[in-house]
XYZ file of C-alpha atoms in Angstrom:
284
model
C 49.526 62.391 37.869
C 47.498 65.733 36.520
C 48.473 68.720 36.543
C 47.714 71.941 38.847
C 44.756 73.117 36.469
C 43.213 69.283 36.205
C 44.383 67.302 39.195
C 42.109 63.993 38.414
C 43.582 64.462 34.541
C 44.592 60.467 34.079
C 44.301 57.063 35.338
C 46.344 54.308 35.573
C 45.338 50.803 34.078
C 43.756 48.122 36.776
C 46.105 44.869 35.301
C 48.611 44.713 37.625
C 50.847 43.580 34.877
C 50.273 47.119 33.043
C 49.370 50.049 35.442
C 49.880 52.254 32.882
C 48.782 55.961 33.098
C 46.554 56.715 30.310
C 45.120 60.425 29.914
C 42.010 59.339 28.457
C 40.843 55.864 30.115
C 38.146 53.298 29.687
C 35.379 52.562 32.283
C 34.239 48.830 31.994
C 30.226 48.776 32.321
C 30.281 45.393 34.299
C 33.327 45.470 37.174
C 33.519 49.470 37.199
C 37.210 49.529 36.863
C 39.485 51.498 34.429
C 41.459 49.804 31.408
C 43.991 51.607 29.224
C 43.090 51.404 26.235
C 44.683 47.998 25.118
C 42.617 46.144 27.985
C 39.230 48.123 27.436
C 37.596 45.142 26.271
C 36.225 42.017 28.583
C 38.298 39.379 27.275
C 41.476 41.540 28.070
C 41.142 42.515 31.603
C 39.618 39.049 32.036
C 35.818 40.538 33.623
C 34.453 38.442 36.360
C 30.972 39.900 35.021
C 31.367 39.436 31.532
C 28.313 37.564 31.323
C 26.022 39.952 32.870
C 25.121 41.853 30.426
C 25.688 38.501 27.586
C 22.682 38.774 24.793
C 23.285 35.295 23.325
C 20.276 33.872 21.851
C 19.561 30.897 20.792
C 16.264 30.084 17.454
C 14.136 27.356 18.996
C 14.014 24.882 16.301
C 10.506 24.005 17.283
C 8.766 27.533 17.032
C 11.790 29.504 15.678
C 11.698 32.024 18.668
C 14.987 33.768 19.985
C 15.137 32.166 23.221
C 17.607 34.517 25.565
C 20.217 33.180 27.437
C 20.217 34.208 31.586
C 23.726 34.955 32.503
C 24.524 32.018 35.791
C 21.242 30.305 34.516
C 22.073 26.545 33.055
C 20.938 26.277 29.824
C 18.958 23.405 29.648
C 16.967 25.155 32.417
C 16.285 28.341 30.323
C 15.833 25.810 27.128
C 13.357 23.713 29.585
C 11.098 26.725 30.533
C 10.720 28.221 26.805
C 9.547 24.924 25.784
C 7.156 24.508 28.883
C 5.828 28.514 28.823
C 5.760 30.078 25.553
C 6.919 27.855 23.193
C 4.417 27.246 19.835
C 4.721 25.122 16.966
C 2.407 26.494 14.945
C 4.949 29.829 14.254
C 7.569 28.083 12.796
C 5.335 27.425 9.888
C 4.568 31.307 9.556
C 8.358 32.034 10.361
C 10.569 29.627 8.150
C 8.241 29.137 5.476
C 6.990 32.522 4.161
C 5.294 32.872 0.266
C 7.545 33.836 -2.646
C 6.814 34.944 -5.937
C 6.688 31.651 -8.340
C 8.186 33.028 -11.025
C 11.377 31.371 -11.694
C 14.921 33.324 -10.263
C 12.290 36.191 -8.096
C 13.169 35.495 -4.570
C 10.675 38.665 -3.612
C 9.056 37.297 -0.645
C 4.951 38.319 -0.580
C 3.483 40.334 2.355
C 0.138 42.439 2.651
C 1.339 45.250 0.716
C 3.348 43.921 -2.978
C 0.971 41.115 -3.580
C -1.120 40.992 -6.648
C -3.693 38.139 -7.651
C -3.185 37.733 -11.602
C -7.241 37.562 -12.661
C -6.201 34.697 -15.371
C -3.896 32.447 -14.058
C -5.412 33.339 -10.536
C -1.823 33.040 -9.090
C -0.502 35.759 -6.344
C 2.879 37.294 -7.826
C 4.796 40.485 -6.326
C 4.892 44.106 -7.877
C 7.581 43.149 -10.360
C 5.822 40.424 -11.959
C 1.995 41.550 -11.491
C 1.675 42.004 -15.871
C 0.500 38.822 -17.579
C 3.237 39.080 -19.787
C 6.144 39.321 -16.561
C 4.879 36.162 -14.846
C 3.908 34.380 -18.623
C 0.608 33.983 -18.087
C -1.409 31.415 -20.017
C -4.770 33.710 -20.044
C -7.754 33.575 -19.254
C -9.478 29.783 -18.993
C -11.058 28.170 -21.650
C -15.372 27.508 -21.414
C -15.812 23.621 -21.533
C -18.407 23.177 -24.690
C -19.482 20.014 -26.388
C -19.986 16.691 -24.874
C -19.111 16.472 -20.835
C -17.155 13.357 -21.069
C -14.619 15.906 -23.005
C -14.170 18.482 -20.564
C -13.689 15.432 -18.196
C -11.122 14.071 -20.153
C -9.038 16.905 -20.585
C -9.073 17.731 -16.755
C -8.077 14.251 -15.832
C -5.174 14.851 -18.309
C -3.726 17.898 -16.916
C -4.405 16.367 -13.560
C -2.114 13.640 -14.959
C 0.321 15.403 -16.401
C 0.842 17.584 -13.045
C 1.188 14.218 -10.757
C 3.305 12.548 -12.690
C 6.052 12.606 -9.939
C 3.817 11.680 -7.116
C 3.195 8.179 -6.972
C -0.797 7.332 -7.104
C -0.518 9.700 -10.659
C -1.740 6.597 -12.692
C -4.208 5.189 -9.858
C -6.005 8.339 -9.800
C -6.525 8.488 -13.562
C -7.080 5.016 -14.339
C -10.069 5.792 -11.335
C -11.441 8.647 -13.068
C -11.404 7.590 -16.427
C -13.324 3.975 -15.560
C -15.882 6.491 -13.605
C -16.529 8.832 -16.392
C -16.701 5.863 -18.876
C -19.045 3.884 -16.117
C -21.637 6.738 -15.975
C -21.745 6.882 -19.515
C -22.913 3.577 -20.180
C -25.495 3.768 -17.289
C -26.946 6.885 -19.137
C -26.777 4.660 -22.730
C -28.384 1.673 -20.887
C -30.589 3.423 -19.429
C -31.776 5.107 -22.766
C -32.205 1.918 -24.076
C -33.920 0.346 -21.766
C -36.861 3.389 -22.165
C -36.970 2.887 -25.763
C -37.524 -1.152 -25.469
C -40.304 0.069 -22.958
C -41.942 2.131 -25.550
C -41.484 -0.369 -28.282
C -43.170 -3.138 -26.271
C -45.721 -1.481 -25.169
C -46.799 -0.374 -28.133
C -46.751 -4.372 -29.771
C -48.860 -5.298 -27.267
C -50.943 -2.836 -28.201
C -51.517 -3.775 -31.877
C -51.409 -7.458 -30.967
C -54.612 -6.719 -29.055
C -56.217 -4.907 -31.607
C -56.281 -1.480 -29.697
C -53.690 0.207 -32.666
C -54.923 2.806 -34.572
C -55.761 2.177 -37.978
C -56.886 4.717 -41.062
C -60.583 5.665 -40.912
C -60.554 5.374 -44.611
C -59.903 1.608 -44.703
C -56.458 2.663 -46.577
C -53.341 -0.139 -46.769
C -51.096 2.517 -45.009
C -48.590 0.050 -43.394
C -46.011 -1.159 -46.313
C -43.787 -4.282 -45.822
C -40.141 -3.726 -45.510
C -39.605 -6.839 -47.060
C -41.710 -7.311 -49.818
C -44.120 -4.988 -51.765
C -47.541 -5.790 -49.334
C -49.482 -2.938 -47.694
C -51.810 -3.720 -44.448
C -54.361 -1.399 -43.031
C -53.089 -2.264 -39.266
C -49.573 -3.191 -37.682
C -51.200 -5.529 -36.219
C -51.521 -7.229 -40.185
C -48.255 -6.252 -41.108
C -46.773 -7.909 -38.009
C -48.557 -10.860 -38.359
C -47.647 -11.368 -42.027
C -44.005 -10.383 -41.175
C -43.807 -13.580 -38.888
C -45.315 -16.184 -41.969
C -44.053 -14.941 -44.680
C -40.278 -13.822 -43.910
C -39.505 -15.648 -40.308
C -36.087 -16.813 -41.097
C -35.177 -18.865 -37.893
C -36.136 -22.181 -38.700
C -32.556 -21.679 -41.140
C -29.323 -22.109 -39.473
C -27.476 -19.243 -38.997
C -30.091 -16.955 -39.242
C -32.211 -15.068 -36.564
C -35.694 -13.837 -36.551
C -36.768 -10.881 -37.879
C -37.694 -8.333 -35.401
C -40.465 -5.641 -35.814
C -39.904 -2.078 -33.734
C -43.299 0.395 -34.523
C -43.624 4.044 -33.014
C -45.457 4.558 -29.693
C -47.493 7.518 -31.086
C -48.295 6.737 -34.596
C -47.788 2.433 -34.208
C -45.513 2.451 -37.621
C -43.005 -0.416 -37.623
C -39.000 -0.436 -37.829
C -36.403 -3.015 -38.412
C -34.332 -0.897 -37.184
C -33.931 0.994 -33.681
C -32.059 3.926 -35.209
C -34.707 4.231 -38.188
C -36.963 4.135 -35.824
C -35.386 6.693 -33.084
C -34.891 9.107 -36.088
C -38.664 8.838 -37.482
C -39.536 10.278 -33.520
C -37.590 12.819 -33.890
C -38.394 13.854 -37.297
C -42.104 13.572 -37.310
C -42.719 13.526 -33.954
C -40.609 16.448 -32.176
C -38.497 14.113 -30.264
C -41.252 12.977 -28.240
């Protein structure tokens, strides 16, 4: 084996079913013996240390860590100590679960440095998409304007419209809408209410004789019924109850008199009489 100039030139094989002399032969890193080159590898030569040197790992599927297999270790020992050392839930969220860009067929996933916040849609996208246009933005949000109940309305319906697959979708509108539609008739009521304060405040008033009247002695206060002027509400009220006091007739109610809390003029009517405040009185 050699020759004269390179005496160690050669090896034979360590199978002693081969023990062939090969010029150029393989070391194995875990027994130290030499293979020709048809038994280099572990599974060949059969290596009693094959697992030595083994790198299996193994994902948790709790924290989706590599957990590292020890070679002559049981596994359910190695498995037993992750779990009890280093093993946290909370990274499997961060691992498995990482943000895409929503735009539909991009499977660009977004880190630190490609994500852009769209300033309409306020939506994160990658580089590719980051152009309104790209990512088809809807623009910039509309100002609500005009009566609140509106801008209510349509939020409860896009609300609606995006939980239509989940399954208290029609609770949650059906809530909203009787709340909305509650507060506005406390606000009406409540309106109300201050105006039939006003109102009957200020008929007390004239039925006492503390109404103002015209310094002049003028008949200033017309009948809505008929074509009689009084110089006092007062007058004009009680004239209103002989003369045209309609519930003693079936199917007919009495006839009721509103007047103004600043200037005492009287009203059939609540609207007529809301309007003349805000007309000649500022809304006061």
């Amino acid at each position: 084996m050699g020759t004269p100039e390179f005496p160690d030139l050669g090896k034979h094989c360590s199978v002693e079913d081969c023990r062939q002399i090969d010029f150029l032969p393989f070391t194995c890193d875990r027994c130290k013996k030499v293979f020709c080159l048809e038994h280099r590898s572990c599974t060949k030569h059969l290596c009693p240390n094959a697992n030595q040197q083994d790198v299996t790992v193994l994902v948790c599927p709790l924290c989706a860590k590599g957990v590292h297999l020890v070679a002559n270790e049981d596994p359910n020992i190695t498995w037993e100590s992750h779990v009890n050392s280093d093993c946290d839930p909370s990274n499997y969220q961060k691992t498995t679960k990482k943000k895409r860009c929503p735009v539909s067929g991009c499977k660009e996933t977004l880190t630190f440095s490609n994500t852009i916040r769209c300033r309409d849609c306020t939506k994160e996208h990658c580089l590719k998409h980051r152009f309104g246009p790209d990512h088809k933005c809807p623009g910039p949000k509309k100002t609500d304007s005009g009566f609140p109940f509106v801008g209510l309305l349509n939020r409860s319906q896009k609300r609606e419209s995006l939980s239509k697959n989940s399954s208290n979708g029609s609770s949650w509108w059906g809530s909203s809408l009787l709340t909305a539609a509650s507060s506005l008739r406390a606000s009406a009521e409540a309106g109300v209410q201050r105006l039939s304060n006003a109102t009957t405040q200020a008929l007390q008033k004239a039925k006492d004789g503390t109404a103002r009247s015209s310094s002049s002695g003028a008949l200033v206060e017309q009948c809505t019924q008929c074509p009689a002027r009084f110089s006092t509400i007062s007058a004009l009220i009680e004239h209103a109850e002989k003369s045209h006091y309609r519930g003693t007739q079936p199917g007919h109610d009495r006839v009721t008199m509103d007047a103004c809390p600043n200037c005492s003029k009287g009203f059939r009517d609540p609207v007529s009489l809301v309007e003349h405040v805000e007309r000649d009185h500022g809304g006061s």
